[in-house]
Amino acid sequence: MAATTAKPTGANPRRHIAVIPCRWGASRFPGKPLALLGDKPLLWHVHQRCLEAKRLDGAVVATDDERIEAACGRLGLDCIRTGEHLTGTDRVAEVAERLPAEAYINVQGDEPFISPTAIDDISKALEYTPPGTFAVNAYTELVDVGTVLDHNVVKVVLTARGEALMFSRQPIPYPKGDRPKYLRQLGLYGFTGSALQCFSQLEQGPLERAEGVEMLRFVEHGQVVQMVPVLDDGVAVDTPEDLARAKRLLNQYGEGDLTHDVEGRAAPV
């Protein structure tokens, strides 16, 4: 049965839940969450990947748009209508105020082939983070030069402890000396409710505003973001051209082959 609201505040908390923030007005692809991939919209595919994760107690779409909310109702997806927010994580923070849980996994609504195993990895990492850690964030290694140069792909550099030192859409680090490894930050984050409350109370800094990377808010304010390596190729749909590529992948390999590969990686183009 379709649900337009999730558990009310005061209900027994769930353990870990996925929250899929979706908005209509993406500058590069308006209406993207409802763009069709096969016979279902993108957000449905993401929701299915979350349901396939073994460590979660459910998944909910979070949106401020009535069209997306209505589509969730038709598709039988749990949905919470939120106010307008600067970022997806701010939207997840509102959900955390209304939906009790021990932790929240922010899963981007434009990753239809995201590995359920990677989602579980973030859930597990939340249980083993050192004191003072505000978020865990998935990453993979980049090997394709074109992807390294793609400004739609967020790169991250790490400290010796595996914490995020800097995020950028530019290729970082610059290869003046040794040839570096380039790491891709995936839009797959894990938070406790208190960390989300802190996030929503912090002001956007100049780096976050310039780069458009929300995890920079924690970094700029000196909070720890623990990076977690996962096996996932991050087939994100940022543009209509990306959607066409996703359709080719779906037609060529099928949804199951793309999301249940033994290594958790999407099949090559």
PDB file of C-alpha atoms in Angstrom:
ATOM      1  CA  MET A   1       0.000   0.000   0.000  1.00  0.00           C
ATOM      2  CA  ALA A   2       1.331   3.418  -0.907  1.00  0.00           C
ATOM      3  CA  ALA A   3       2.303   5.707   1.917  1.00  0.00           C
ATOM      4  CA  THR A   4       2.714   9.465   1.740  1.00  0.00           C
ATOM      5  CA  THR A   5       4.114   9.642   5.242  1.00  0.00           C
ATOM      6  CA  ALA A   6       6.385   7.332   7.178  1.00  0.00           C
ATOM      7  CA  LYS A   7       6.280   6.387  10.851  1.00  0.00           C
ATOM      8  CA  PRO A   8       5.133   9.313  13.000  1.00  0.00           C
ATOM      9  CA  THR A   9       7.395  10.849  15.594  1.00  0.00           C
ATOM     10  CA  GLY A  10       7.053   8.888  18.809  1.00  0.00           C
ATOM     11  CA  ALA A  11       6.977   5.484  17.145  1.00  0.00           C
ATOM     12  CA  ASN A  12       9.655   2.993  18.076  1.00  0.00           C
ATOM     13  CA  PRO A  13      12.860   3.988  16.270  1.00  0.00           C
ATOM     14  CA  ARG A  14      14.005   1.968  13.325  1.00  0.00           C
ATOM     15  CA  ARG A  15      17.618   0.890  13.230  1.00  0.00           C
ATOM     16  CA  HIS A  16      19.065   2.198   9.966  1.00  0.00           C
ATOM     17  CA  ILE A  17      16.939   3.604   7.157  1.00  0.00           C
ATOM     18  CA  ALA A  18      17.755   4.948   3.709  1.00  0.00           C
ATOM     19  CA  VAL A  19      16.556   8.424   2.798  1.00  0.00           C
ATOM     20  CA  ILE A  20      16.473   9.334  -0.893  1.00  0.00           C
ATOM     21  CA  PRO A  21      16.335  13.133  -1.277  1.00  0.00           C
ATOM     22  CA  CYS A  22      14.686  14.137  -4.554  1.00  0.00           C
ATOM     23  CA  ARG A  23      13.982  17.563  -6.003  1.00  0.00           C
ATOM     24  CA  TRP A  24      12.470  18.597  -9.296  1.00  0.00           C
ATOM     25  CA  GLY A  25      14.571  21.602 -10.240  1.00  0.00           C
ATOM     26  CA  ALA A  26      18.036  20.163 -10.961  1.00  0.00           C
ATOM     27  CA  SER A  27      19.758  22.764 -13.162  1.00  0.00           C
ATOM     28  CA  ARG A  28      21.276  20.198 -15.521  1.00  0.00           C
ATOM     29  CA  PHE A  29      18.224  17.946 -15.716  1.00  0.00           C
ATOM     30  CA  PRO A  30      14.876  19.321 -14.449  1.00  0.00           C
ATOM     31  CA  GLY A  31      12.445  16.588 -13.437  1.00  0.00           C
ATOM     32  CA  LYS A  32      15.232  14.023 -13.255  1.00  0.00           C
ATOM     33  CA  PRO A  33      13.791  11.838 -10.434  1.00  0.00           C
ATOM     34  CA  LEU A  34      10.801  10.988 -12.625  1.00  0.00           C
ATOM     35  CA  ALA A  35      12.749  10.466 -15.861  1.00  0.00           C
ATOM     36  CA  LEU A  36      11.993   6.978 -17.134  1.00  0.00           C
ATOM     37  CA  LEU A  37      14.603   4.236 -17.131  1.00  0.00           C
ATOM     38  CA  GLY A  38      12.919   1.237 -18.667  1.00  0.00           C
ATOM     39  CA  ASP A  39       9.301   1.511 -17.578  1.00  0.00           C
ATOM     40  CA  LYS A  40       9.992   3.027 -14.140  1.00  0.00           C
ATOM     41  CA  PRO A  41      11.308   6.437 -12.996  1.00  0.00           C
ATOM     42  CA  LEU A  42      14.855   6.812 -11.715  1.00  0.00           C
ATOM     43  CA  LEU A  43      13.785   7.188  -8.092  1.00  0.00           C
ATOM     44  CA  TRP A  44      12.011   3.791  -8.216  1.00  0.00           C
ATOM     45  CA  HIS A  45      15.234   2.051  -9.253  1.00  0.00           C
ATOM     46  CA  VAL A  46      17.146   3.732  -6.414  1.00  0.00           C
ATOM     47  CA  HIS A  47      14.431   2.758  -3.930  1.00  0.00           C
ATOM     48  CA  GLN A  48      14.665  -0.865  -5.106  1.00  0.00           C
ATOM     49  CA  ARG A  49      18.433  -0.907  -4.545  1.00  0.00           C
ATOM     50  CA  CYS A  50      17.855   0.314  -0.993  1.00  0.00           C
ATOM     51  CA  LEU A  51      15.306  -2.430  -0.349  1.00  0.00           C
ATOM     52  CA  GLU A  52      17.858  -4.991  -1.547  1.00  0.00           C
ATOM     53  CA  ALA A  53      20.368  -3.871   1.105  1.00  0.00           C
ATOM     54  CA  LYS A  54      20.422  -6.357   3.985  1.00  0.00           C
ATOM     55  CA  ARG A  55      21.088  -3.998   6.902  1.00  0.00           C
ATOM     56  CA  LEU A  56      18.317  -1.440   6.416  1.00  0.00           C
ATOM     57  CA  ASP A  57      14.867  -1.263   7.986  1.00  0.00           C
ATOM     58  CA  GLY A  58      13.311   0.529   5.051  1.00  0.00           C
ATOM     59  CA  ALA A  59      13.696   3.376   2.589  1.00  0.00           C
ATOM     60  CA  VAL A  60      11.840   6.652   2.194  1.00  0.00           C
ATOM     61  CA  VAL A  61      11.841   9.319  -0.516  1.00  0.00           C
ATOM     62  CA  ALA A  62      12.143  12.902   0.752  1.00  0.00           C
ATOM     63  CA  THR A  63      10.902  15.671  -1.537  1.00  0.00           C
ATOM     64  CA  ASP A  64       9.386  19.138  -1.550  1.00  0.00           C
ATOM     65  CA  ASP A  65       7.678  18.535  -4.894  1.00  0.00           C
ATOM     66  CA  GLU A  66       4.043  17.452  -5.225  1.00  0.00           C
ATOM     67  CA  ARG A  67       4.702  15.689  -8.543  1.00  0.00           C
ATOM     68  CA  ILE A  68       7.364  13.482  -6.996  1.00  0.00           C
ATOM     69  CA  GLU A  69       5.176  12.851  -3.942  1.00  0.00           C
ATOM     70  CA  ALA A  70       2.270  11.842  -6.190  1.00  0.00           C
ATOM     71  CA  ALA A  71       4.494   9.497  -8.205  1.00  0.00           C
ATOM     72  CA  CYS A  72       5.661   7.822  -4.997  1.00  0.00           C
ATOM     73  CA  GLY A  73       2.024   7.271  -4.046  1.00  0.00           C
ATOM     74  CA  ARG A  74       1.297   5.610  -7.373  1.00  0.00           C
ATOM     75  CA  LEU A  75       4.410   3.432  -7.102  1.00  0.00           C
ATOM     76  CA  GLY A  76       3.790   2.412  -3.487  1.00  0.00           C
ATOM     77  CA  LEU A  77       6.939   4.088  -2.136  1.00  0.00           C
ATOM     78  CA  ASP A  78       7.153   5.642   1.324  1.00  0.00           C
ATOM     79  CA  CYS A  79       7.526   9.399   0.946  1.00  0.00           C
ATOM     80  CA  ILE A  80       7.898  12.383   3.268  1.00  0.00           C
ATOM     81  CA  ARG A  81       7.020  15.852   1.995  1.00  0.00           C
ATOM     82  CA  THR A  82       9.602  18.345   3.238  1.00  0.00           C
ATOM     83  CA  GLY A  83      10.188  22.039   2.994  1.00  0.00           C
ATOM     84  CA  GLU A  84      12.674  23.569   0.576  1.00  0.00           C
ATOM     85  CA  HIS A  85      16.347  23.026   1.417  1.00  0.00           C
ATOM     86  CA  LEU A  86      19.784  24.050   0.224  1.00  0.00           C
ATOM     87  CA  THR A  87      21.057  20.466  -0.128  1.00  0.00           C
ATOM     88  CA  GLY A  88      19.919  16.882  -0.022  1.00  0.00           C
ATOM     89  CA  THR A  89      21.515  16.394   3.384  1.00  0.00           C
ATOM     90  CA  ASP A  90      19.546  19.345   4.788  1.00  0.00           C
ATOM     91  CA  ARG A  91      16.455  17.538   3.491  1.00  0.00           C
ATOM     92  CA  VAL A  92      17.543  14.304   5.180  1.00  0.00           C
ATOM     93  CA  ALA A  93      18.030  16.276   8.405  1.00  0.00           C
ATOM     94  CA  GLU A  94      14.365  17.313   8.314  1.00  0.00           C
ATOM     95  CA  VAL A  95      13.357  13.678   7.812  1.00  0.00           C
ATOM     96  CA  ALA A  96      15.471  12.720  10.842  1.00  0.00           C
ATOM     97  CA  GLU A  97      13.433  15.143  12.968  1.00  0.00           C
ATOM     98  CA  ARG A  98      10.206  13.424  11.940  1.00  0.00           C
ATOM     99  CA  LEU A  99      11.191   9.780  11.504  1.00  0.00           C
ATOM    100  CA  PRO A 100      12.951   8.121  14.476  1.00  0.00           C
ATOM    101  CA  ALA A 101      15.938   5.914  13.635  1.00  0.00           C
ATOM    102  CA  GLU A 102      19.371   5.144  15.001  1.00  0.00           C
ATOM    103  CA  ALA A 103      21.027   6.254  11.773  1.00  0.00           C
ATOM    104  CA  TYR A 104      20.224   7.519   8.297  1.00  0.00           C
ATOM    105  CA  ILE A 105      21.815   6.566   4.978  1.00  0.00           C
ATOM    106  CA  ASN A 106      21.584   9.337   2.382  1.00  0.00           C
ATOM    107  CA  VAL A 107      21.277   7.662  -1.044  1.00  0.00           C
ATOM    108  CA  GLN A 108      21.227   9.905  -4.105  1.00  0.00           C
ATOM    109  CA  GLY A 109      18.108   9.674  -6.245  1.00  0.00           C
ATOM    110  CA  ASP A 110      20.121   9.595  -9.473  1.00  0.00           C
ATOM    111  CA  GLU A 111      22.096   6.365  -8.865  1.00  0.00           C
ATOM    112  CA  PRO A 112      19.786   3.672 -10.281  1.00  0.00           C
ATOM    113  CA  PHE A 113      22.458   0.961 -10.267  1.00  0.00           C
ATOM    114  CA  ILE A 114      24.020   1.682  -6.882  1.00  0.00           C
ATOM    115  CA  SER A 115      25.267  -1.474  -5.206  1.00  0.00           C
ATOM    116  CA  PRO A 116      23.131  -2.632  -2.251  1.00  0.00           C
ATOM    117  CA  THR A 117      26.369  -4.011  -0.790  1.00  0.00           C
ATOM    118  CA  ALA A 118      27.861  -0.505  -0.817  1.00  0.00           C
ATOM    119  CA  ILE A 119      24.800   0.759   1.059  1.00  0.00           C
ATOM    120  CA  ASP A 120      25.332  -1.990   3.630  1.00  0.00           C
ATOM    121  CA  ASP A 121      29.017  -1.049   3.888  1.00  0.00           C
ATOM    122  CA  ILE A 122      28.054   2.486   4.912  1.00  0.00           C
ATOM    123  CA  SER A 123      25.522   1.172   7.414  1.00  0.00           C
ATOM    124  CA  LYS A 124      28.158  -1.102   8.943  1.00  0.00           C
ATOM    125  CA  ALA A 125      30.797   1.648   9.016  1.00  0.00           C
ATOM    126  CA  LEU A 126      28.496   3.802  11.131  1.00  0.00           C
ATOM    127  CA  GLU A 127      28.764   1.247  13.915  1.00  0.00           C
ATOM    128  CA  TYR A 128      32.575   1.330  13.996  1.00  0.00           C
ATOM    129  CA  THR A 129      33.425   4.985  13.540  1.00  0.00           C
ATOM    130  CA  PRO A 130      35.776   6.592  16.073  1.00  0.00           C
ATOM    131  CA  PRO A 131      34.344   9.062  18.579  1.00  0.00           C
ATOM    132  CA  GLY A 132      33.962  12.522  17.061  1.00  0.00           C
ATOM    133  CA  THR A 133      33.110  11.276  13.565  1.00  0.00           C
ATOM    134  CA  PHE A 134      30.176  13.212  12.129  1.00  0.00           C
ATOM    135  CA  ALA A 135      29.588  11.289   8.911  1.00  0.00           C
ATOM    136  CA  VAL A 136      30.764   8.359   6.833  1.00  0.00           C
ATOM    137  CA  ASN A 137      31.043   8.771   3.068  1.00  0.00           C
ATOM    138  CA  ALA A 138      31.645   6.137   0.378  1.00  0.00           C
ATOM    139  CA  TYR A 139      34.386   6.412  -2.240  1.00  0.00           C
ATOM    140  CA  THR A 140      35.909   4.414  -5.089  1.00  0.00           C
ATOM    141  CA  GLU A 141      39.117   4.694  -7.099  1.00  0.00           C
ATOM    142  CA  LEU A 142      38.960   6.352 -10.513  1.00  0.00           C
ATOM    143  CA  VAL A 143      40.873   4.819 -13.388  1.00  0.00           C
ATOM    144  CA  ASP A 144      39.351   6.528 -16.433  1.00  0.00           C
ATOM    145  CA  VAL A 145      41.017   9.830 -17.361  1.00  0.00           C
ATOM    146  CA  GLY A 146      37.779  11.262 -18.750  1.00  0.00           C
ATOM    147  CA  THR A 147      36.027  10.646 -15.449  1.00  0.00           C
ATOM    148  CA  VAL A 148      38.872  12.269 -13.518  1.00  0.00           C
ATOM    149  CA  LEU A 149      38.426  15.406 -15.630  1.00  0.00           C
ATOM    150  CA  ASP A 150      34.607  15.363 -15.457  1.00  0.00           C
ATOM    151  CA  HIS A 151      33.352  18.216 -13.256  1.00  0.00           C
ATOM    152  CA  ASN A 152      30.183  16.251 -12.516  1.00  0.00           C
ATOM    153  CA  VAL A 153      32.369  13.737 -10.648  1.00  0.00           C
ATOM    154  CA  VAL A 154      33.432  14.851  -7.164  1.00  0.00           C
ATOM    155  CA  LYS A 155      36.969  13.908  -6.185  1.00  0.00           C
ATOM    156  CA  VAL A 156      38.250  13.512  -2.626  1.00  0.00           C
ATOM    157  CA  VAL A 157      41.669  13.415  -0.984  1.00  0.00           C
ATOM    158  CA  LEU A 158      42.204  11.687   2.348  1.00  0.00           C
ATOM    159  CA  THR A 159      44.264  12.015   5.479  1.00  0.00           C
ATOM    160  CA  ALA A 160      46.434   9.137   6.666  1.00  0.00           C
ATOM    161  CA  ARG A 161      43.504   8.075   8.867  1.00  0.00           C
ATOM    162  CA  GLY A 162      41.141   7.859   5.904  1.00  0.00           C
ATOM    163  CA  GLU A 163      39.293  11.065   6.745  1.00  0.00           C
ATOM    164  CA  ALA A 164      38.204  13.559   4.101  1.00  0.00           C
ATOM    165  CA  LEU A 165      40.764  16.322   3.685  1.00  0.00           C
ATOM    166  CA  MET A 166      39.164  18.079   0.701  1.00  0.00           C
ATOM    167  CA  PHE A 167      36.470  17.514  -1.906  1.00  0.00           C
ATOM    168  CA  SER A 168      36.559  19.123  -5.338  1.00  0.00           C
ATOM    169  CA  ARG A 169      35.091  18.829  -8.808  1.00  0.00           C
ATOM    170  CA  GLN A 170      38.585  19.528 -10.105  1.00  0.00           C
ATOM    171  CA  PRO A 171      41.122  16.680 -10.422  1.00  0.00           C
ATOM    172  CA  ILE A 172      42.876  16.642  -7.041  1.00  0.00           C
ATOM    173  CA  PRO A 173      45.682  16.177  -6.188  1.00  0.00           C
ATOM    174  CA  TYR A 174      47.611  17.875  -8.997  1.00  0.00           C
ATOM    175  CA  PRO A 175      50.210  15.398 -10.419  1.00  0.00           C
ATOM    176  CA  LYS A 176      53.335  17.578 -10.139  1.00  0.00           C
ATOM    177  CA  GLY A 177      55.379  14.768  -8.610  1.00  0.00           C
ATOM    178  CA  ASP A 178      54.271  11.148  -8.421  1.00  0.00           C
ATOM    179  CA  ARG A 179      51.210  10.051 -10.356  1.00  0.00           C
ATOM    180  CA  PRO A 180      48.468  10.086  -7.713  1.00  0.00           C
ATOM    181  CA  LYS A 181      45.451   7.891  -7.251  1.00  0.00           C
ATOM    182  CA  TYR A 182      42.222   9.722  -7.918  1.00  0.00           C
ATOM    183  CA  LEU A 183      39.295   8.914  -5.681  1.00  0.00           C
ATOM    184  CA  ARG A 184      35.639   9.504  -6.443  1.00  0.00           C
ATOM    185  CA  GLN A 185      33.320  10.574  -3.641  1.00  0.00           C
ATOM    186  CA  LEU A 186      29.997   8.809  -4.025  1.00  0.00           C
ATOM    187  CA  GLY A 187      26.800  10.504  -2.944  1.00  0.00           C
ATOM    188  CA  LEU A 188      26.330   7.803  -0.325  1.00  0.00           C
ATOM    189  CA  TYR A 189      26.518   9.148   3.231  1.00  0.00           C
ATOM    190  CA  GLY A 190      25.711   7.846   6.694  1.00  0.00           C
ATOM    191  CA  PHE A 191      24.751   9.958   9.713  1.00  0.00           C
ATOM    192  CA  THR A 192      23.320   9.753  13.179  1.00  0.00           C
ATOM    193  CA  GLY A 193      20.393  12.011  13.962  1.00  0.00           C
ATOM    194  CA  SER A 194      22.559  14.287  16.114  1.00  0.00           C
ATOM    195  CA  ALA A 195      25.081  14.708  13.296  1.00  0.00           C
ATOM    196  CA  LEU A 196      22.285  15.696  10.917  1.00  0.00           C
ATOM    197  CA  GLN A 197      21.000  18.208  13.448  1.00  0.00           C
ATOM    198  CA  CYS A 198      24.489  19.692  13.643  1.00  0.00           C
ATOM    199  CA  PHE A 199      24.761  19.788   9.838  1.00  0.00           C
ATOM    200  CA  SER A 200      21.512  21.708   9.457  1.00  0.00           C
ATOM    201  CA  GLN A 201      22.636  24.279  12.036  1.00  0.00           C
ATOM    202  CA  LEU A 202      26.010  24.959  10.395  1.00  0.00           C
ATOM    203  CA  GLU A 203      26.273  27.735   7.823  1.00  0.00           C
ATOM    204  CA  GLN A 204      27.418  27.012   4.292  1.00  0.00           C
ATOM    205  CA  GLY A 205      31.050  28.031   3.902  1.00  0.00           C
ATOM    206  CA  PRO A 206      32.755  29.512   0.833  1.00  0.00           C
ATOM    207  CA  LEU A 207      34.105  26.136  -0.315  1.00  0.00           C
ATOM    208  CA  GLU A 208      30.706  24.446  -0.207  1.00  0.00           C
ATOM    209  CA  ARG A 209      29.102  27.354  -2.040  1.00  0.00           C
ATOM    210  CA  ALA A 210      31.840  27.388  -4.692  1.00  0.00           C
ATOM    211  CA  GLU A 211      32.062  23.626  -5.289  1.00  0.00           C
ATOM    212  CA  GLY A 212      28.457  22.651  -4.630  1.00  0.00           C
ATOM    213  CA  VAL A 213      29.611  19.692  -2.507  1.00  0.00           C
ATOM    214  CA  GLU A 214      27.610  19.461   0.712  1.00  0.00           C
ATOM    215  CA  MET A 215      30.111  17.349   2.689  1.00  0.00           C
ATOM    216  CA  LEU A 216      32.443  20.340   2.570  1.00  0.00           C
ATOM    217  CA  ARG A 217      30.204  21.894   5.224  1.00  0.00           C
ATOM    218  CA  PHE A 218      31.554  19.463   7.804  1.00  0.00           C
ATOM    219  CA  VAL A 219      35.131  19.794   6.525  1.00  0.00           C
ATOM    220  CA  GLU A 220      35.057  23.605   6.596  1.00  0.00           C
ATOM    221  CA  HIS A 221      33.809  23.563  10.182  1.00  0.00           C
ATOM    222  CA  GLY A 222      36.483  21.094  11.310  1.00  0.00           C
ATOM    223  CA  GLN A 223      34.224  18.058  11.682  1.00  0.00           C
ATOM    224  CA  VAL A 224      35.395  14.553  10.760  1.00  0.00           C
ATOM    225  CA  VAL A 225      34.026  12.790   7.677  1.00  0.00           C
ATOM    226  CA  GLN A 226      35.293   9.199   7.611  1.00  0.00           C
ATOM    227  CA  MET A 227      35.711   7.893   4.072  1.00  0.00           C
ATOM    228  CA  VAL A 228      34.752   4.277   3.369  1.00  0.00           C
ATOM    229  CA  PRO A 229      36.021   2.354   0.316  1.00  0.00           C
ATOM    230  CA  VAL A 230      33.280   0.455  -1.506  1.00  0.00           C
ATOM    231  CA  LEU A 231      32.967  -1.530  -4.717  1.00  0.00           C
ATOM    232  CA  ASP A 232      30.641   0.477  -6.910  1.00  0.00           C
ATOM    233  CA  ASP A 233      31.175   2.213 -10.239  1.00  0.00           C
ATOM    234  CA  GLY A 234      28.797   5.059  -9.444  1.00  0.00           C
ATOM    235  CA  VAL A 235      26.743   5.163 -12.651  1.00  0.00           C
ATOM    236  CA  ALA A 236      25.144   8.501 -11.779  1.00  0.00           C
ATOM    237  CA  VAL A 237      22.586  10.226 -13.984  1.00  0.00           C
ATOM    238  CA  ASP A 238      23.482  13.924 -13.964  1.00  0.00           C
ATOM    239  CA  THR A 239      22.361  14.841 -17.492  1.00  0.00           C
ATOM    240  CA  PRO A 240      20.017  13.561 -20.222  1.00  0.00           C
ATOM    241  CA  GLU A 241      23.100  12.084 -21.885  1.00  0.00           C
ATOM    242  CA  ASP A 242      23.801  10.069 -18.733  1.00  0.00           C
ATOM    243  CA  LEU A 243      20.235   8.778 -18.827  1.00  0.00           C
ATOM    244  CA  ALA A 244      20.730   7.591 -22.399  1.00  0.00           C
ATOM    245  CA  ARG A 245      23.865   5.743 -21.258  1.00  0.00           C
ATOM    246  CA  ALA A 246      21.951   4.192 -18.348  1.00  0.00           C
ATOM    247  CA  LYS A 247      19.267   2.997 -20.768  1.00  0.00           C
ATOM    248  CA  ARG A 248      21.919   1.328 -22.935  1.00  0.00           C
ATOM    249  CA  LEU A 249      23.362  -0.366 -19.871  1.00  0.00           C
ATOM    250  CA  LEU A 250      19.950  -1.557 -18.754  1.00  0.00           C
ATOM    251  CA  ASN A 251      19.130  -2.903 -22.211  1.00  0.00           C
ATOM    252  CA  GLN A 252      22.528  -4.549 -22.599  1.00  0.00           C
ATOM    253  CA  TYR A 253      22.997  -6.139 -19.200  1.00  0.00           C
ATOM    254  CA  GLY A 254      19.693  -6.008 -17.367  1.00  0.00           C
ATOM    255  CA  GLU A 255      19.128  -4.520 -13.937  1.00  0.00           C
ATOM    256  CA  GLY A 256      20.092  -7.649 -12.035  1.00  0.00           C
ATOM    257  CA  ASP A 257      23.444  -8.055 -13.785  1.00  0.00           C
ATOM    258  CA  LEU A 258      24.321  -4.426 -13.112  1.00  0.00           C
ATOM    259  CA  THR A 259      23.504  -4.460  -9.412  1.00  0.00           C
ATOM    260  CA  HIS A 260      24.331  -7.994  -8.329  1.00  0.00           C
ATOM    261  CA  ASP A 261      27.720  -8.563  -9.885  1.00  0.00           C
ATOM    262  CA  VAL A 262      29.882 -10.649  -7.535  1.00  0.00           C
ATOM    263  CA  GLU A 263      32.258  -7.727  -7.006  1.00  0.00           C
ATOM    264  CA  GLY A 264      29.487  -5.166  -6.663  1.00  0.00           C
ATOM    265  CA  ARG A 265      30.658  -3.332  -9.791  1.00  0.00           C
ATOM    266  CA  ALA A 266      28.525  -2.169 -12.651  1.00  0.00           C
ATOM    267  CA  ALA A 267      29.204  -3.811 -15.982  1.00  0.00           C
ATOM    268  CA  PRO A 268      31.391  -1.864 -18.415  1.00  0.00           C
ATOM    269  CA  VAL A 269      29.897   0.165 -21.221  1.00  0.00           C
TER     270      VAL A 269
END
